[in-house]
Amino acid sequence: MSKKKPDLPQGTLDLLVLKTLSLGPMHGYGIGQRIQQLAEGMLLVEEGTLYPALYRIEQRGWIEAEWGVSENGRRARFYKLTRGGRKQLQEEKQHWEHLSLAVAKILGAV
Amino acid sequence: MLKRILTRARAVWRKEQIHAEIAEEREFHMAMRAADLMRSGMAASAANQAARRGFGSGVRMQEQGFDVRGGGLMEDITGDIRLALRILRKTPVKTAALAATVALGIGINTAVFSVMKAVVLDPLPFTNAKDLMVIHQVSKGASEGVSYSNFEDWRATSRSFEAMAVYAADSSTLTESGLGRRVSGAVVSANLFHLVGLTAGLLLMASSARFLSGWLYQTSPLDAPSPACASAVLMAVAVVACWAPARRATRVSPMTSLRGESHRSALFPREGRGKATTRRCRDGL
């Protein structure tokens, strides 16, 4: 935690969570870990933001939660993508690609 | 939509369970984090502390989790309902008056509308009412009476109708122990009642008329004054019920009620306080 890691723009975490869960059901801790691994340590997802985001996405019906048993034999709440969530992921992904392309173009201007 | 309502309802009845679930999820996360930290060489106590620190105060997560799962809104609503019930319980006389007004209103409306529905809205309960037709004799565009021999010819030659009956409006005088009474009615052919499926009904009516007229307090179902009276009584009750609170409300100065918004009691000021504020308000103006 020596180096300051960039904050995620508002709403981006939802997209990352949906993407992570599209690889398979996972509990909250695993989602955070997976995001960090996939970003090769460039991002840090704080617990204080991750769980509110999970609950919010669950409320919208994009993910579903179910109690299951984790890899170390403990009871854990597993989240999985719903059909609506899969659609939402496609939409948000397109939106993000569009946006980042536009921003990159502007920043690349000489 | 239904799923959301169910989630909300569940949040109220299973508040404890939801909070326990959120806490369990947090505990699991902290245990996993601590285990990972220890594996990377951190001492157990330091690892536990670091894991705990990640969440900051768990209260926020609890509340957010509970709100997101529908608890917040439902708690607001149940809170409002509880407040309303408390106010009602504190003023039993007013509550009784309100309940009586509502009950009377519902009762009268139900009574009037069920009579209206039966008398005006519903079709008369004839058998095969859809197939029933009225045949007129028309001359120069205006319908006129048909002679009995014409009717007999129609009946003999018609192929479109299963049966045909005839009636003629008529009135006659009934006398009973010296008193004469004009009664309007109709002369009908013998098969009419059978045709509209009234034979059994008429027998039943004749045998029960005396008994039923007692039930209706001798009122005819088409008697206009009775529904009118019922409506008038209802309106009078409503006016009386609104009068007292409305008068009280006008006596409270607008500033007082605005100031009182937060504690809500200003809408029902006690006698003394209400008068005092009125006086102060007048002085100010």
CSV table of C-alpha atoms in Angstrom, one decimal:
chain,number,residue,atom,x,y,z
A,1,MET,CA,0.0,0.0,0.0
A,2,SER,CA,3.0,2.2,-0.4
A,3,LYS,CA,2.0,3.5,-3.8
A,4,LYS,CA,-1.3,5.3,-4.3
A,5,LYS,CA,-3.5,3.3,-6.7
A,6,PRO,CA,-5.9,5.2,-9.0
A,7,ASP,CA,-9.6,5.5,-7.9
A,8,LEU,CA,-12.2,4.0,-10.1
A,9,PRO,CA,-14.4,6.4,-12.0
A,10,GLN,CA,-18.0,6.4,-10.7
A,11,GLY,CA,-19.9,3.4,-12.0
A,12,THR,CA,-16.9,1.5,-13.4
A,13,LEU,CA,-16.8,-0.9,-10.5
A,14,ASP,CA,-20.2,-2.2,-11.6
A,15,LEU,CA,-18.8,-3.1,-15.0
A,16,LEU,CA,-15.8,-4.8,-13.5
A,17,VAL,CA,-18.0,-6.8,-11.1
A,18,LEU,CA,-20.2,-7.9,-13.9
A,19,LYS,CA,-17.2,-8.9,-16.1
A,20,THR,CA,-15.6,-10.8,-13.2
A,21,LEU,CA,-18.8,-12.7,-12.5
A,22,SER,CA,-19.2,-13.5,-16.2
A,23,LEU,CA,-16.2,-15.9,-15.7
A,24,GLY,CA,-18.2,-17.8,-13.1
A,25,PRO,CA,-20.0,-17.5,-9.7
A,26,MET,CA,-17.8,-16.0,-6.9
A,27,HIS,CA,-18.0,-14.7,-3.4
A,28,GLY,CA,-17.3,-11.1,-2.5
A,29,TYR,CA,-13.7,-11.6,-1.4
A,30,GLY,CA,-13.0,-13.6,-4.6
A,31,ILE,CA,-14.5,-10.9,-6.8
A,32,GLY,CA,-12.2,-8.3,-5.2
A,33,GLN,CA,-9.2,-10.6,-5.6
A,34,ARG,CA,-10.0,-11.5,-9.2
A,35,ILE,CA,-10.3,-7.8,-10.1
A,36,GLN,CA,-6.9,-7.1,-8.5
A,37,GLN,CA,-5.3,-10.1,-10.3
A,38,LEU,CA,-6.8,-9.3,-13.7
A,39,ALA,CA,-5.6,-5.6,-13.3
A,40,GLU,CA,-2.2,-7.0,-12.3
A,41,GLY,CA,-2.2,-5.1,-9.1
A,42,MET,CA,-2.9,-1.8,-10.7
A,43,LEU,CA,-6.3,-1.5,-9.0
A,44,LEU,CA,-7.3,-1.8,-5.4
A,45,VAL,CA,-11.0,-2.5,-4.7
A,46,GLU,CA,-11.8,-1.5,-1.2
A,47,GLU,CA,-14.3,-3.5,0.8
A,48,GLY,CA,-16.2,-0.3,1.7
A,49,THR,CA,-17.0,0.2,-1.9
A,50,LEU,CA,-17.2,-3.4,-3.1
A,51,TYR,CA,-20.1,-4.6,-0.9
A,52,PRO,CA,-22.4,-1.6,-1.4
A,53,ALA,CA,-21.8,-2.0,-5.2
A,54,LEU,CA,-22.6,-5.8,-5.0
A,55,TYR,CA,-25.8,-5.1,-3.0
A,56,ARG,CA,-26.8,-2.4,-5.5
A,57,ILE,CA,-26.2,-4.6,-8.5
A,58,GLU,CA,-28.1,-7.4,-6.8
A,59,GLN,CA,-31.0,-5.1,-6.1
A,60,ARG,CA,-31.1,-4.2,-9.8
A,61,GLY,CA,-31.4,-7.9,-10.6
A,62,TRP,CA,-28.2,-8.2,-12.6
A,63,ILE,CA,-26.7,-10.6,-10.1
A,64,GLU,CA,-28.1,-13.2,-7.8
A,65,ALA,CA,-26.7,-14.3,-4.4
A,66,GLU,CA,-26.8,-17.7,-2.9
A,67,TRP,CA,-25.2,-19.2,0.2
A,68,GLY,CA,-22.6,-21.8,-0.7
A,69,VAL,CA,-19.4,-23.3,0.6
A,70,SER,CA,-16.1,-21.6,-0.2
A,71,GLU,CA,-12.9,-23.3,-1.2
A,72,ASN,CA,-11.7,-23.4,2.4
A,73,GLY,CA,-15.0,-25.0,3.6
A,74,ARG,CA,-16.6,-21.9,5.1
A,75,ARG,CA,-20.1,-20.7,4.4
A,76,ALA,CA,-20.0,-17.8,1.9
A,77,ARG,CA,-22.4,-15.8,-0.1
A,78,PHE,CA,-21.8,-16.5,-3.8
A,79,TYR,CA,-22.8,-14.1,-6.5
A,80,LYS,CA,-23.7,-15.1,-10.0
A,81,LEU,CA,-24.7,-13.2,-13.2
A,82,THR,CA,-28.3,-13.3,-14.2
A,83,ARG,CA,-29.5,-13.2,-17.8
A,84,GLY,CA,-30.3,-9.5,-17.4
A,85,GLY,CA,-26.8,-9.0,-16.0
A,86,ARG,CA,-25.2,-10.6,-19.0
A,87,LYS,CA,-27.1,-8.1,-21.2
A,88,GLN,CA,-26.1,-5.2,-19.0
A,89,LEU,CA,-22.5,-6.3,-19.2
A,90,GLN,CA,-22.6,-6.2,-23.0
A,91,GLU,CA,-24.2,-2.7,-22.9
A,92,GLU,CA,-21.8,-1.3,-20.4
A,93,LYS,CA,-18.8,-2.8,-22.1
A,94,GLN,CA,-19.7,-1.2,-25.4
A,95,HIS,CA,-20.3,2.1,-23.7
A,96,TRP,CA,-17.0,1.9,-21.9
A,97,GLU,CA,-15.0,1.0,-25.1
A,98,HIS,CA,-16.7,3.9,-26.9
A,99,LEU,CA,-15.9,6.3,-24.1
A,100,SER,CA,-12.3,5.3,-23.5
A,101,LEU,CA,-11.6,5.4,-27.3
A,102,ALA,CA,-13.0,9.0,-27.4
A,103,VAL,CA,-10.9,10.0,-24.3
A,104,ALA,CA,-7.8,8.4,-25.8
A,105,LYS,CA,-8.3,10.3,-29.1
A,106,ILE,CA,-8.6,13.6,-27.3
A,107,LEU,CA,-5.6,12.9,-25.1
A,108,GLY,CA,-3.6,11.8,-28.1
A,109,ALA,CA,-4.1,15.0,-29.9
A,110,VAL,CA,-1.0,16.9,-30.6
B,1,MET,CA,-41.9,-5.8,-9.5
B,2,LEU,CA,-43.5,-8.5,-7.4
B,3,LYS,CA,-40.1,-9.8,-6.6
B,4,ARG,CA,-39.1,-6.4,-5.3
B,5,ILE,CA,-42.2,-6.2,-3.1
B,6,LEU,CA,-41.4,-9.6,-1.7
B,7,THR,CA,-37.8,-8.6,-1.0
B,8,ARG,CA,-39.1,-5.5,0.8
B,9,ALA,CA,-41.6,-7.5,2.8
B,10,ARG,CA,-38.9,-10.1,3.6
B,11,ALA,CA,-36.7,-7.3,4.8
B,12,VAL,CA,-39.2,-6.3,7.5
B,13,TRP,CA,-40.0,-9.7,8.8
B,14,ARG,CA,-36.5,-11.0,8.7
B,15,LYS,CA,-34.5,-8.0,9.7
B,16,GLU,CA,-32.4,-9.9,12.2
B,17,GLN,CA,-31.5,-12.5,9.6
B,18,ILE,CA,-30.5,-10.0,7.0
B,19,HIS,CA,-28.3,-8.2,9.4
B,20,ALA,CA,-26.8,-11.5,10.5
B,21,GLU,CA,-26.2,-12.5,6.8
B,22,ILE,CA,-24.4,-9.2,6.1
B,23,ALA,CA,-22.3,-9.6,9.2
B,24,GLU,CA,-21.4,-13.2,8.2
B,25,GLU,CA,-20.4,-12.1,4.8
B,26,ARG,CA,-18.1,-9.5,6.3
B,27,GLU,CA,-16.6,-12.0,8.7
B,28,PHE,CA,-15.9,-14.4,5.9
B,29,HIS,CA,-14.2,-11.6,3.9
B,30,MET,CA,-12.0,-10.6,6.8
B,31,ALA,CA,-11.0,-14.2,7.5
B,32,MET,CA,-10.0,-14.7,3.9
B,33,ARG,CA,-8.1,-11.5,3.9
B,34,ALA,CA,-6.3,-12.3,7.1
B,35,ALA,CA,-5.4,-15.8,5.9
B,36,ASP,CA,-3.9,-14.3,2.7
B,37,LEU,CA,-1.9,-11.7,4.6
B,38,MET,CA,-0.6,-14.4,7.0
B,39,ARG,CA,0.4,-16.5,4.1
B,40,SER,CA,2.4,-13.6,2.7
B,41,GLY,CA,4.2,-13.5,6.1
B,42,MET,CA,2.3,-11.1,8.3
B,43,ALA,CA,1.8,-12.0,12.0
B,44,ALA,CA,-1.6,-13.2,12.9
B,45,SER,CA,-2.7,-10.3,15.1
B,46,ALA,CA,-1.4,-7.7,12.5
B,47,ALA,CA,-3.2,-9.6,9.7
B,48,ASN,CA,-6.5,-9.7,11.6
B,49,GLN,CA,-6.2,-6.0,12.4
B,50,ALA,CA,-5.4,-5.1,8.8
B,51,ALA,CA,-8.3,-7.2,7.6
B,52,ARG,CA,-10.7,-5.5,10.0
B,53,ARG,CA,-9.4,-2.0,9.0
B,54,GLY,CA,-10.4,-2.6,5.4
B,55,PHE,CA,-14.0,-2.3,6.3
B,56,GLY,CA,-13.7,0.7,8.5
B,57,SER,CA,-16.8,0.8,10.6
B,58,GLY,CA,-19.0,-2.1,9.8
B,59,VAL,CA,-22.1,-0.1,10.6
B,60,ARG,CA,-22.1,1.6,7.2
B,61,MET,CA,-22.0,-1.7,5.4
B,62,GLN,CA,-24.8,-3.1,7.6
B,63,GLU,CA,-27.0,-0.1,6.9
B,64,GLN,CA,-26.3,0.1,3.2
B,65,GLY,CA,-26.8,-3.6,2.8
B,66,PHE,CA,-30.0,-3.5,4.7
B,67,ASP,CA,-31.3,-0.5,2.7
B,68,VAL,CA,-30.3,-2.0,-0.6
B,69,ARG,CA,-32.2,-5.1,0.3
B,70,GLY,CA,-35.3,-3.1,0.8
B,71,GLY,CA,-35.1,-2.5,4.5
B,72,GLY,CA,-34.8,1.3,4.5
B,73,LEU,CA,-38.0,2.1,2.6
B,74,MET,CA,-39.9,-0.5,4.5
B,75,GLU,CA,-38.7,0.8,7.8
B,76,ASP,CA,-39.8,4.3,6.8
B,77,ILE,CA,-43.2,3.1,5.9
B,78,THR,CA,-43.7,0.9,9.0
B,79,GLY,CA,-42.5,3.9,11.0
B,80,ASP,CA,-45.1,6.1,9.5
B,81,ILE,CA,-47.8,3.5,10.1
B,82,ARG,CA,-46.7,3.1,13.7
B,83,LEU,CA,-46.9,6.9,14.2
B,84,ALA,CA,-50.3,7.0,12.7
B,85,LEU,CA,-51.5,4.2,14.9
B,86,ARG,CA,-50.1,6.0,18.0
B,87,ILE,CA,-51.9,9.2,17.1
B,88,LEU,CA,-55.1,7.3,16.6
B,89,ARG,CA,-54.7,5.5,20.0
B,90,LYS,CA,-54.1,8.8,21.8
B,91,THR,CA,-57.4,10.3,20.5
B,92,PRO,CA,-59.9,7.4,20.9
B,93,VAL,CA,-63.0,9.6,20.5
B,94,LYS,CA,-61.7,11.1,17.2
B,95,THR,CA,-60.7,7.7,16.1
B,96,ALA,CA,-64.1,6.2,16.9
B,97,ALA,CA,-65.8,9.1,15.0
B,98,LEU,CA,-63.5,8.5,12.0
B,99,ALA,CA,-64.1,4.8,12.0
B,100,ALA,CA,-67.9,5.3,12.3
B,101,THR,CA,-67.9,7.8,9.4
B,102,VAL,CA,-65.9,5.5,7.2
B,103,ALA,CA,-68.0,2.5,8.1
B,104,LEU,CA,-71.2,4.4,7.5
B,105,GLY,CA,-69.9,5.7,4.2
B,106,ILE,CA,-68.9,2.3,3.0
B,107,GLY,CA,-72.2,0.8,4.3
B,108,ILE,CA,-74.4,3.3,2.6
B,109,ASN,CA,-72.5,3.3,-0.6
B,110,THR,CA,-72.6,-0.5,-0.8
B,111,ALA,CA,-76.3,-0.6,-0.1
B,112,VAL,CA,-77.2,2.1,-2.6
B,113,PHE,CA,-74.9,0.7,-5.3
B,114,SER,CA,-76.1,-2.9,-4.9
B,115,VAL,CA,-79.7,-1.8,-5.4
B,116,MET,CA,-78.6,0.4,-8.3
B,117,LYS,CA,-76.7,-2.5,-9.9
B,118,ALA,CA,-79.6,-4.9,-9.6
B,119,VAL,CA,-82.3,-2.4,-10.7
B,120,VAL,CA,-80.5,-0.2,-13.3
B,121,LEU,CA,-77.3,-1.8,-14.5
B,122,ASP,CA,-77.8,-5.5,-14.7
B,123,PRO,CA,-79.9,-6.9,-17.5
B,124,LEU,CA,-83.1,-8.5,-16.4
B,125,PRO,CA,-82.6,-12.2,-15.7
B,126,PHE,CA,-84.6,-13.6,-18.6
B,127,THR,CA,-83.6,-17.0,-20.0
B,128,ASN,CA,-81.6,-16.5,-23.2
B,129,ALA,CA,-82.0,-12.7,-22.8
B,130,LYS,CA,-79.7,-12.3,-25.9
B,131,ASP,CA,-82.2,-14.0,-28.1
B,132,LEU,CA,-85.1,-12.0,-26.9
B,133,MET,CA,-86.6,-9.5,-29.4
B,134,VAL,CA,-89.4,-7.0,-29.3
B,135,ILE,CA,-91.3,-6.9,-32.6
B,136,HIS,CA,-93.2,-3.7,-33.5
B,137,GLN,CA,-95.7,-3.0,-36.2
B,138,VAL,CA,-94.4,0.1,-38.0
B,139,SER,CA,-96.5,2.5,-40.0
B,140,LYS,CA,-95.0,5.5,-41.7
B,141,GLY,CA,-91.9,5.2,-39.6
B,142,ALA,CA,-93.8,5.2,-36.3
B,143,SER,CA,-94.4,2.0,-34.3
B,144,GLU,CA,-98.0,1.3,-33.4
B,145,GLY,CA,-100.0,-1.4,-31.7
B,146,VAL,CA,-100.6,-4.7,-33.4
B,147,SER,CA,-103.9,-6.3,-33.7
B,148,TYR,CA,-104.3,-9.8,-32.2
B,149,SER,CA,-105.1,-11.3,-35.6
B,150,ASN,CA,-102.0,-9.8,-37.1
B,151,PHE,CA,-100.0,-11.3,-34.2
B,152,GLU,CA,-101.6,-14.7,-34.9
B,153,ASP,CA,-100.5,-14.4,-38.5
B,154,TRP,CA,-97.0,-13.5,-37.5
B,155,ARG,CA,-96.8,-16.4,-35.2
B,156,ALA,CA,-98.1,-18.8,-37.8
B,157,THR,CA,-95.8,-17.7,-40.6
B,158,SER,CA,-92.6,-16.8,-38.7
B,159,ARG,CA,-89.6,-19.1,-39.2
B,160,SER,CA,-87.0,-16.9,-37.4
B,161,PHE,CA,-88.4,-17.2,-33.9
B,162,GLU,CA,-88.9,-20.1,-31.6
B,163,ALA,CA,-91.9,-18.6,-29.9
B,164,MET,CA,-93.8,-15.4,-29.9
B,165,ALA,CA,-95.9,-13.8,-27.2
B,166,VAL,CA,-97.9,-10.5,-27.0
B,167,TYR,CA,-98.6,-7.9,-24.4
B,168,ALA,CA,-100.6,-4.7,-24.1
B,169,ALA,CA,-100.1,-2.1,-21.4
B,170,ASP,CA,-103.2,-1.6,-19.4
B,171,SER,CA,-104.3,-0.3,-16.1
B,172,SER,CA,-107.1,-1.3,-13.8
B,173,THR,CA,-108.6,-0.6,-10.5
B,174,LEU,CA,-108.1,-2.9,-7.5
B,175,THR,CA,-110.6,-2.7,-4.7
B,176,GLU,CA,-110.0,-4.1,-1.3
B,177,SER,CA,-112.5,-3.6,1.5
B,178,GLY,CA,-114.1,-0.6,-0.2
B,179,LEU,CA,-110.9,1.3,-1.0
B,180,GLY,CA,-110.1,1.5,-4.8
B,181,ARG,CA,-106.5,1.7,-6.1
B,182,ARG,CA,-105.3,2.3,-9.6
B,183,VAL,CA,-102.8,-0.3,-10.7
B,184,SER,CA,-100.8,-0.1,-13.9
B,185,GLY,CA,-100.1,-3.4,-15.6
B,186,ALA,CA,-100.3,-5.3,-18.8
B,187,VAL,CA,-102.4,-7.9,-20.5
B,188,VAL,CA,-100.2,-10.7,-21.8
B,189,SER,CA,-100.7,-13.8,-23.8
B,190,ALA,CA,-100.5,-17.0,-21.8
B,191,ASN,CA,-97.1,-18.1,-23.1
B,192,LEU,CA,-95.3,-14.9,-22.3
B,193,PHE,CA,-94.1,-15.9,-18.9
B,194,HIS,CA,-92.9,-19.3,-20.1
B,195,LEU,CA,-91.1,-17.6,-23.0
B,196,VAL,CA,-89.0,-15.3,-20.8
B,197,GLY,CA,-88.4,-18.0,-18.2
B,198,LEU,CA,-90.5,-16.3,-15.5
B,199,THR,CA,-92.9,-19.1,-14.6
B,200,ALA,CA,-91.0,-20.3,-11.6
B,201,GLY,CA,-90.0,-16.8,-10.6
B,202,LEU,CA,-93.6,-15.6,-10.7
B,203,LEU,CA,-94.8,-18.5,-8.5
B,204,LEU,CA,-92.0,-17.7,-6.0
B,205,MET,CA,-92.8,-14.0,-6.1
B,206,ALA,CA,-96.4,-14.5,-5.5
B,207,SER,CA,-95.7,-16.7,-2.5
B,208,SER,CA,-93.0,-14.5,-1.0
B,209,ALA,CA,-94.2,-11.0,-1.8
B,210,ARG,CA,-95.9,-10.5,1.6
B,211,PHE,CA,-92.8,-11.7,3.4
B,212,LEU,CA,-90.3,-9.7,1.4
B,213,SER,CA,-92.2,-6.4,1.5
B,214,GLY,CA,-91.6,-6.5,5.3
B,215,TRP,CA,-87.8,-6.7,4.7
B,216,LEU,CA,-87.8,-3.6,2.5
B,217,TYR,CA,-89.6,-1.6,5.2
B,218,GLN,CA,-92.5,-1.3,2.7
B,219,THR,CA,-90.2,0.6,0.3
B,220,SER,CA,-90.4,0.0,-3.4
B,221,PRO,CA,-87.0,-0.6,-5.1
B,222,LEU,CA,-87.6,2.3,-7.5
B,223,ASP,CA,-88.5,4.7,-4.7
B,224,ALA,CA,-86.3,7.7,-5.3
B,225,PRO,CA,-86.4,9.3,-1.8
B,226,SER,CA,-84.7,6.4,0.0
B,227,PRO,CA,-81.3,6.6,-1.9
B,228,ALA,CA,-81.6,10.4,-1.8
B,229,CYS,CA,-82.1,10.3,2.0
B,230,ALA,CA,-79.1,7.9,2.4
B,231,SER,CA,-76.9,10.2,0.4
B,232,ALA,CA,-78.0,13.3,2.4
B,233,VAL,CA,-77.3,11.6,5.7
B,234,LEU,CA,-73.8,10.5,4.5
B,235,MET,CA,-73.0,14.1,3.4
B,236,ALA,CA,-74.2,15.5,6.7
B,237,VAL,CA,-72.0,13.1,8.6
B,238,ALA,CA,-69.0,14.0,6.4
B,239,VAL,CA,-69.5,17.7,7.0
B,240,VAL,CA,-69.8,17.2,10.8
B,241,ALA,CA,-66.7,15.0,10.8
B,242,CYS,CA,-64.7,17.6,8.8
B,243,TRP,CA,-65.9,20.6,10.7
B,244,ALA,CA,-64.1,20.2,14.0
B,245,PRO,CA,-60.6,19.5,12.6
B,246,ALA,CA,-60.9,22.1,9.9
B,247,ARG,CA,-61.8,24.8,12.5
B,248,ARG,CA,-58.9,23.8,14.6
B,249,ALA,CA,-56.5,23.9,11.6
B,250,THR,CA,-57.6,27.4,10.7
B,251,ARG,CA,-56.8,28.6,14.2
B,252,VAL,CA,-53.1,27.6,14.0
B,253,SER,CA,-50.9,30.3,12.5
B,254,PRO,CA,-49.0,29.2,9.4
B,255,MET,CA,-45.6,30.0,11.1
B,256,THR,CA,-46.4,27.7,14.0
B,257,SER,CA,-47.3,24.8,11.7
B,258,LEU,CA,-44.1,25.4,9.6
B,259,ARG,CA,-42.0,25.4,12.7
B,260,GLY,CA,-43.8,22.3,14.0
B,261,GLU,CA,-43.2,20.3,10.9
B,262,SER,CA,-40.3,18.5,12.6
B,263,HIS,CA,-42.2,17.3,15.7
B,264,ARG,CA,-45.7,17.1,14.0
B,265,SER,CA,-47.6,17.9,17.2
B,266,ALA,CA,-48.4,21.5,16.2
B,267,LEU,CA,-51.2,20.3,14.0
B,268,PHE,CA,-53.0,19.2,17.1
B,269,PRO,CA,-52.2,21.9,19.5
B,270,ARG,CA,-53.6,21.8,23.0
B,271,GLU,CA,-56.3,24.3,23.7
B,272,GLY,CA,-54.1,26.7,25.6
B,273,ARG,CA,-51.2,26.7,23.3
B,274,GLY,CA,-53.3,27.2,20.2
B,275,LYS,CA,-54.9,30.3,21.6
B,276,ALA,CA,-51.7,31.8,22.8
B,277,THR,CA,-50.1,31.5,19.3
B,278,THR,CA,-53.1,33.0,17.7
B,279,ARG,CA,-52.9,36.0,20.0
B,280,ARG,CA,-49.2,36.4,19.4
B,281,CYS,CA,-49.8,36.2,15.7
B,282,ARG,CA,-52.4,38.9,15.8
B,283,ASP,CA,-50.1,41.1,17.9
B,284,GLY,CA,-47.4,40.7,15.4
B,285,LEU,CA,-49.6,41.7,12.5
